[in-house]
């Protein structure tokens, strides 16, 4: 019998790729065109609105100046005009300058930008109409001129012409984010459609054909729907069933005639009835995972700001520390719940456990949308944390138990990729949402997203996990394991100087300090969302760099040290970069890059330490590392908040950055000192 | 067991009694009766008091009794109030209040109202005047409202209009509240960075402050180059406000007043005050707590409203050539009779 492949696998993969990228390209182009068109329409409508706003502002100011004039104060003797006009300009960012002229068109009072040029320009202008477009120096303004009471003079309000452009840029940036997130969602959905919809079907037909080709008639293909591939599979199933029943008839006849099976038939295998072969498409978990993590990440960039708004008076605790509590409690519950969630998943299976987690999240987010006190906020976040830990453990278990042997790395990549892409999409999109529809509505969107994740999960046949062999998973994590592991000095050093500080930097700097600090520096919620997104973007793409580096050169330790250094020193850039916001962005970028290049090698070193001999199982090491990392995540906001209380935001970033740098140095030292010992261990 | 039933019965009947009183009182058919003892007719505070009840649709029948600035008439009103037993008595001003309700250390149930809950208003220093022993609560069947604004708030607001490094202060040395005022201004010198030049009005042969010397004091302050004169809630100077403020305007010195009278009815340039109508409103709010919510007056703290007004006498501003800054113009209440 020939064993030549029935279908050229490479061709199939190529076909899939072409299909996939064509769809994505079509989507991107159409969405981009749509966004651009919408922008043009918007600009067309916005420009007159802005100059009209100049008119409305000028009117309100005229009323106020007239009030003073009506009191009999001579126009040239108005008192405190500088502060008064400054108040006005400060309250309206689009206003570039305000001026009051007397009846002879002499400028009496003027505040705002390039005062001298504006003064000269206003005095030399005839002003035939109320609204004038003025080009002064290299800037342009919509000037609104309104007469003051009794023709005593006039008031001029100048609105920046580029204000429209700036607003457009901001809206454009938001639109790009929305576009980006739509592409990511489309990407995920396409992956699901192709993997579960097409690939899984082709594969099941191929497997059936391969079985038939091998003379094995004991399996049937799984029927997933009612398309052409399903028709084909049904036909094949029918043929197999018919052959099986023919064989059964033949056997009955043989038994009746007391004959034995002919020699040439013994190589074939039949079954009565044949079993349906089910191989779940691993990628099917991606969409629910992506949506679920997305719902959590939506609030990432504004949670501390929201907490600050809710935090009232908690006696004797500084506000900054109070604000860190929701993040700390979240991380704590997350850490505590994880081992329990793992055990639950072992006992009840992944499917009900994921659904339980998603339900927790929905409840948590709905509560968050309506929370009325700080305590409620903390409790709701705790429910979200429990939900997140339960659901993500269920997904990880699903991937581990369903991945064919040898595909564990791919399964892990599926998980990490999903989390990272959701992080990118969620933080940026969440910022835009918070800016446009408010914090509470964004939590509502989170609840909805979790609900959709639940629905997609529930409806997908691939999420039902197959029965596992059991052996590898019997052994559950125990805290004793953690203690045993920590007794190994090099492991303890790695945790203390790399794993834990990495998470302190992440939770303390990125999740807690960044939103609050950028808010204080006057950034919009969308800006903050985009800034936090940069981290996930760099981690995601930096991972490729990291694995390439790690594979090419045997330099895992160096990568971990370098990652820690980059992150720590990056935060310290605030000491030398004069512009604080830029320093924060550099910090985020360095944190992302540092995390990207150090995370995977760190885990590889940790598991590698115990890979030989009768050490603890790899899964136990992974769980221990995760647990310690979460301890770091818990400590991060507390340390950051305490530092803010003592030294302000800038000081807190310096403290966290110094901590990171010192840990990286300590790791480097212990690595250098520890090296000869490694040989000794190897010799043992 | 019998005891138990008796007590239950008592409690139930007690509630019934309260219930019936509540049901009977404060309805359009049987409105609350508020007896008002006024000093100079139903002016802004009295009108503000009544307006609050009207706005909140609490049915009240007001019995106005005006002594026409003659405190001797108060005794007769007290007697009448005891006879008709209103639900609440309102007194206007420190003098009327003392005559009707008595100082807390010398209450005479014959002369003073003790059984009927009472609320006072337009009393500048209730503790110093011995109407109550503490602002936390009177401990007797009365409460009331103040109207003065803390000196620090006043001066900070004043500085938004008139920058001053030397502040003149003329006061009646015999008035307790002037002494309190003086101490607080002395303390604020360090806080707000100014120098206080304080002058007591000298006493005449009758051992009373001599009003004829007020103008001399203003001239002396002018020589001392004060930037602003502070006129406290001093009764003597309030009566003689015209001498003080007119002399000051002649000498081109602005006057800041702690009460509205010198600004509204004389020539003080500015004041940061609780308008009487606002005080009346706020007093009515406290009165409604007693009538409607049945709060015991002795537990209601004596406070001033916090909705103070910045008032400016515009003719004086023009005369001094000292115009209010734009920021102040937007918030101030301007007295102008061009």
Tab-separated table of N, CA, C and O in Angstrom, chain B residues 71-142:
chain	number	residue	atom	x	y	z
B	71	UNK	N	-36.479	99.242	72.491
B	71	UNK	CA	-36.403	97.947	73.177
B	71	UNK	C	-37.382	97.843	74.339
B	71	UNK	O	-37.681	96.732	74.779
B	72	UNK	N	-37.897	98.973	74.805
B	72	UNK	CA	-38.837	98.911	75.935
B	72	UNK	C	-40.095	98.141	75.572
B	72	UNK	O	-40.782	97.597	76.427
B	73	UNK	N	-40.389	98.095	74.271
B	73	UNK	CA	-41.626	97.425	73.855
B	73	UNK	C	-41.530	95.906	73.924
B	73	UNK	O	-42.545	95.213	73.852
B	74	UNK	N	-40.309	95.391	74.067
B	74	UNK	CA	-40.123	93.933	73.969
B	74	UNK	C	-40.891	93.202	75.063
B	74	UNK	O	-41.505	92.153	74.817
B	75	UNK	N	-40.883	93.758	76.289
B	75	UNK	CA	-41.534	93.090	77.419
B	75	UNK	C	-42.999	92.771	77.100
B	75	UNK	O	-43.500	91.667	77.386
B	76	UNK	N	-43.687	93.716	76.464
B	76	UNK	CA	-45.091	93.504	76.118
B	76	UNK	C	-45.254	92.347	75.138
B	76	UNK	O	-46.171	91.531	75.261
B	77	UNK	N	-44.324	92.275	74.166
B	77	UNK	CA	-44.400	91.202	73.170
B	77	UNK	C	-44.185	89.844	73.830
B	77	UNK	O	-44.821	88.858	73.487
B	78	UNK	N	-43.257	89.823	74.809
B	78	UNK	CA	-42.980	88.565	75.506
B	78	UNK	C	-44.256	88.079	76.189
B	78	UNK	O	-44.638	86.910	76.100
B	79	UNK	N	-44.924	89.001	76.843
B	79	UNK	CA	-46.150	88.641	77.552
B	79	UNK	C	-47.183	88.094	76.570
B	79	UNK	O	-47.833	87.073	76.831
B	80	UNK	N	-47.286	88.755	75.404
B	80	UNK	CA	-48.271	88.313	74.409
B	80	UNK	C	-47.935	86.918	73.887
B	80	UNK	O	-48.796	86.047	73.756
B	81	UNK	N	-46.632	86.717	73.639
B	81	UNK	CA	-46.197	85.415	73.124
B	81	UNK	C	-46.555	84.307	74.111
B	81	UNK	O	-47.007	83.233	73.730
B	82	UNK	N	-46.346	84.590	75.395
B	82	UNK	CA	-46.661	83.561	76.401
B	82	UNK	C	-48.152	83.247	76.390
B	82	UNK	O	-48.563	82.131	76.696
B	83	UNK	N	-48.944	84.252	76.054
B	83	UNK	CA	-50.387	84.058	76.075
B	83	UNK	C	-50.833	83.230	74.864
B	83	UNK	O	-51.556	82.257	74.998
B	84	UNK	N	-50.384	83.609	73.666
B	84	UNK	CA	-50.922	82.922	72.474
B	84	UNK	C	-50.149	81.647	72.142
B	84	UNK	O	-50.570	80.878	71.279
B	85	UNK	N	-49.036	81.387	72.843
B	85	UNK	CA	-48.288	80.139	72.678
B	85	UNK	C	-48.040	79.751	71.206
B	85	UNK	O	-48.608	78.782	70.713
B	86	UNK	N	-47.211	80.530	70.503
B	86	UNK	CA	-46.873	80.150	69.117
B	86	UNK	C	-45.969	78.910	69.107
B	86	UNK	O	-45.508	78.474	70.166
B	87	UNK	N	-45.710	78.341	67.906
B	87	UNK	CA	-44.831	77.167	67.812
B	87	UNK	C	-43.364	77.572	67.890
B	87	UNK	O	-42.514	76.755	68.229
B	88	UNK	N	-43.096	78.847	67.559
B	88	UNK	CA	-41.702	79.288	67.538
B	88	UNK	C	-41.661	80.800	67.696
B	88	UNK	O	-42.535	81.507	67.171
B	89	UNK	N	-40.620	81.280	68.409
B	89	UNK	CA	-40.409	82.723	68.496
B	89	UNK	C	-39.113	83.042	67.759
B	89	UNK	O	-38.125	82.312	67.878
B	90	UNK	N	-39.133	84.133	66.965
B	90	UNK	CA	-37.919	84.576	66.284
B	90	UNK	C	-37.566	85.951	66.827
B	90	UNK	O	-38.446	86.812	66.955
B	91	UNK	N	-36.288	86.147	67.177
B	91	UNK	CA	-35.881	87.468	67.659
B	91	UNK	C	-34.836	88.037	66.721
B	91	UNK	O	-33.996	87.304	66.185
B	92	UNK	N	-34.869	89.359	66.555
B	92	UNK	CA	-33.968	90.047	65.612
B	92	UNK	C	-33.004	90.937	66.380
B	92	UNK	O	-33.439	91.837	67.108
B	93	UNK	N	-31.732	90.718	66.269
B	93	UNK	CA	-30.738	91.605	66.864
B	93	UNK	C	-30.361	91.202	68.280
B	93	UNK	O	-31.107	90.520	68.979
B	94	UNK	N	-29.178	91.647	68.693
B	94	UNK	CA	-28.657	91.264	70.004
B	94	UNK	C	-29.533	91.793	71.139
B	94	UNK	O	-29.888	91.050	72.069
B	95	UNK	N	-29.928	93.060	71.065
B	95	UNK	CA	-30.692	93.670	72.148
B	95	UNK	C	-32.037	92.991	72.338
B	95	UNK	O	-32.383	92.566	73.453
B	96	UNK	N	-32.787	92.879	71.258
B	96	UNK	CA	-34.105	92.246	71.316
B	96	UNK	C	-33.979	90.824	71.859
B	96	UNK	O	-34.758	90.388	72.711
B	97	UNK	N	-32.962	90.128	71.393
B	97	UNK	CA	-32.786	88.740	71.808
B	97	UNK	C	-32.534	88.652	73.311
B	97	UNK	O	-33.130	87.822	74.004
B	98	UNK	N	-31.647	89.546	73.795
B	98	UNK	CA	-31.362	89.533	75.235
B	98	UNK	C	-32.624	89.852	76.047
B	98	UNK	O	-32.906	89.212	77.055
B	99	UNK	N	-33.400	90.829	75.594
B	99	UNK	CA	-34.598	91.220	76.329
B	99	UNK	C	-35.651	90.119	76.313
B	99	UNK	O	-36.354	89.898	77.293
B	100	UNK	N	-35.759	89.415	75.185
B	100	UNK	CA	-36.830	88.424	75.067
B	100	UNK	C	-36.429	87.078	75.658
B	100	UNK	O	-37.253	86.389	76.259
B	101	UNK	N	-35.160	86.699	75.468
B	101	UNK	CA	-34.754	85.348	75.876
B	101	UNK	C	-33.862	85.358	77.113
B	101	UNK	O	-33.675	84.320	77.746
B	102	UNK	N	-33.266	86.502	77.426
B	102	UNK	CA	-32.429	86.618	78.617
B	102	UNK	C	-31.036	86.085	78.394
B	102	UNK	O	-30.816	85.224	77.536
B	103	UNK	N	-30.046	86.632	79.139
B	103	UNK	CA	-28.705	86.053	79.079
B	103	UNK	C	-28.718	84.689	79.775
B	103	UNK	O	-29.469	84.499	80.733
B	104	UNK	N	-27.886	83.776	79.291
B	104	UNK	CA	-28.001	82.395	79.809
B	104	UNK	C	-27.728	82.296	81.307
B	104	UNK	O	-28.172	81.369	81.957
B	105	UNK	N	-26.989	83.278	81.852
B	105	UNK	CA	-26.672	83.170	83.283
B	105	UNK	C	-27.664	83.946	84.156
B	105	UNK	O	-27.478	84.056	85.349
B	106	UNK	N	-28.688	84.483	83.534
B	106	UNK	CA	-29.632	85.263	84.332
B	106	UNK	C	-31.026	85.197	83.699
B	106	UNK	O	-31.594	86.203	83.282
B	107	UNK	N	-31.554	83.994	83.624
B	107	UNK	CA	-32.863	83.828	82.992
B	107	UNK	C	-33.954	83.974	84.049
B	107	UNK	O	-33.903	83.356	85.101
B	108	UNK	N	-34.934	84.798	83.714
B	108	UNK	CA	-36.065	85.000	84.619
B	108	UNK	C	-37.318	84.501	83.905
B	108	UNK	O	-37.795	85.135	82.945
B	109	UNK	N	-37.881	83.363	84.319
B	109	UNK	CA	-39.036	82.793	83.617
B	109	UNK	C	-40.233	83.750	83.561
B	109	UNK	O	-41.112	83.587	82.714
B	110	UNK	N	-40.246	84.724	84.425
B	110	UNK	CA	-41.331	85.711	84.379
B	110	UNK	C	-41.133	86.653	83.188
B	110	UNK	O	-42.059	86.954	82.454
B	111	UNK	N	-39.843	87.127	83.019
B	111	UNK	CA	-39.548	88.151	82.022
B	111	UNK	C	-39.202	87.567	80.651
B	111	UNK	O	-39.362	88.219	79.632
B	112	UNK	N	-38.690	86.326	80.664
B	112	UNK	CA	-38.149	85.771	79.421
B	112	UNK	C	-38.966	84.593	78.918
B	112	UNK	O	-39.653	83.939	79.689
B	113	UNK	N	-38.828	84.356	77.642
B	113	UNK	CA	-39.519	83.211	77.032
B	113	UNK	C	-38.647	81.974	77.255
B	113	UNK	O	-37.472	81.955	76.861
B	114	UNK	N	-39.189	80.955	77.892
B	114	UNK	CA	-38.402	79.754	78.176
B	114	UNK	C	-39.064	78.498	77.647
B	114	UNK	O	-38.388	77.544	77.256
B	115	UNK	N	-40.385	78.449	77.624
B	115	UNK	CA	-41.095	77.229	77.233
B	115	UNK	C	-41.185	77.078	75.712
B	115	UNK	O	-41.138	75.968	75.200
B	116	UNK	N	-41.334	78.189	75.003
B	116	UNK	CA	-41.511	78.128	73.548
B	116	UNK	C	-40.126	78.129	72.883
B	116	UNK	O	-39.266	78.923	73.265
B	117	UNK	N	-39.902	77.221	71.929
B	117	UNK	CA	-38.596	77.252	71.244
B	117	UNK	C	-38.391	78.584	70.530
B	117	UNK	O	-39.340	79.155	69.991
B	118	UNK	N	-37.135	79.071	70.568
B	118	UNK	CA	-36.865	80.367	69.955
B	118	UNK	C	-35.619	80.307	69.085
B	118	UNK	O	-34.711	79.512	69.333
B	119	UNK	N	-35.618	81.158	68.063
B	119	UNK	CA	-34.474	81.256	67.156
B	119	UNK	C	-34.104	82.723	67.031
B	119	UNK	O	-34.972	83.558	66.803
B	120	UNK	N	-32.819	83.036	67.225
B	120	UNK	CA	-32.408	84.433	67.054
B	120	UNK	C	-31.606	84.592	65.777
B	120	UNK	O	-31.035	83.636	65.260
B	121	UNK	N	-31.592	85.836	65.275
B	121	UNK	CA	-30.752	86.136	64.104
B	121	UNK	C	-30.229	87.560	64.206
B	121	UNK	O	-30.675	88.340	65.041
B	122	UNK	N	-29.278	87.896	63.315
B	122	UNK	CA	-28.613	89.209	63.317
B	122	UNK	C	-28.030	89.502	64.713
B	122	UNK	O	-28.261	90.549	65.300
B	123	UNK	N	-27.324	88.509	65.224
B	123	UNK	CA	-26.583	88.691	66.466
B	123	UNK	C	-25.119	88.459	66.106
B	123	UNK	O	-24.765	87.387	65.631
B	124	UNK	N	-24.284	89.500	66.303
B	124	UNK	CA	-22.915	89.365	65.801
B	124	UNK	C	-22.088	88.428	66.675
B	124	UNK	O	-21.349	87.599	66.174
B	125	UNK	N	-22.216	88.544	68.013
B	125	UNK	CA	-21.372	87.737	68.893
B	125	UNK	C	-22.227	87.055	69.956
B	125	UNK	O	-22.262	87.516	71.100
B	126	UNK	N	-22.911	85.983	69.638
B	126	UNK	CA	-23.868	85.374	70.582
B	126	UNK	C	-23.222	84.944	71.898
B	126	UNK	O	-23.860	85.028	72.946
B	127	UNK	N	-21.954	84.515	71.853
B	127	UNK	CA	-21.305	84.043	73.082
B	127	UNK	C	-20.910	85.233	73.954
B	127	UNK	O	-21.218	85.284	75.142
B	128	UNK	N	-20.253	86.232	73.329
B	128	UNK	CA	-19.818	87.411	74.063
B	128	UNK	C	-21.020	88.165	74.633
B	128	UNK	O	-20.962	88.749	75.707
B	129	UNK	N	-22.138	88.139	73.893
B	129	UNK	CA	-23.342	88.823	74.365
B	129	UNK	C	-24.082	87.997	75.420
B	129	UNK	O	-25.127	88.412	75.900
B	130	UNK	N	-23.537	86.815	75.741
B	130	UNK	CA	-24.117	85.933	76.767
B	130	UNK	C	-25.497	85.396	76.398
B	130	UNK	O	-26.322	85.107	77.270
B	131	UNK	N	-25.781	85.303	75.116
B	131	UNK	CA	-27.056	84.687	74.732
B	131	UNK	C	-26.910	83.171	74.817
B	131	UNK	O	-27.804	82.469	75.275
B	132	UNK	N	-25.765	82.673	74.369
B	132	UNK	CA	-25.475	81.246	74.519
B	132	UNK	C	-24.070	81.120	75.097
B	132	UNK	O	-23.237	82.014	74.926
B	133	UNK	N	-23.818	79.963	75.747
B	133	UNK	CA	-22.497	79.787	76.342
B	133	UNK	C	-21.529	79.177	75.341
B	133	UNK	O	-20.316	79.268	75.507
B	134	UNK	N	-22.058	78.553	74.305
B	134	UNK	CA	-21.176	77.923	73.332
B	134	UNK	C	-21.869	77.888	71.975
B	134	UNK	O	-23.100	77.796	71.899
B	135	UNK	N	-21.074	77.953	70.918
B	135	UNK	CA	-21.661	77.907	69.573
B	135	UNK	C	-22.034	76.481	69.166
B	135	UNK	O	-22.699	76.268	68.167
B	136	UNK	N	-21.582	75.515	69.965
B	136	UNK	CA	-21.875	74.116	69.623
B	136	UNK	C	-23.352	73.797	69.834
B	136	UNK	O	-23.888	72.876	69.246
B	137	UNK	N	-23.999	74.553	70.703
B	137	UNK	CA	-25.397	74.302	71.024
B	137	UNK	C	-25.712	75.106	72.273
B	137	UNK	O	-24.855	75.261	73.143
B	138	UNK	N	-26.943	75.639	72.341
B	138	UNK	CA	-27.241	76.584	73.420
B	138	UNK	C	-27.416	75.889	74.763
B	138	UNK	O	-27.228	76.484	75.805
B	139	UNK	N	-27.845	74.627	74.726
B	139	UNK	CA	-28.138	73.937	75.969
B	139	UNK	C	-29.482	74.372	76.540
B	139	UNK	O	-29.939	73.829	77.546
B	140	UNK	N	-30.104	75.355	75.932
B	140	UNK	CA	-31.459	75.727	76.336
B	140	UNK	C	-32.383	75.611	75.138
B	140	UNK	O	-31.975	75.138	74.083
B	141	UNK	N	-33.613	76.089	75.308
B	141	UNK	CA	-34.619	75.821	74.285
B	141	UNK	C	-34.490	76.779	73.093
B	141	UNK	O	-35.484	77.129	72.474
B	142	UNK	N	-33.286	77.237	72.790
B	142	UNK	CA	-33.131	78.197	71.691
B	142	UNK	C	-31.945	77.820	70.812
B	142	UNK	O	-31.057	77.071	71.214
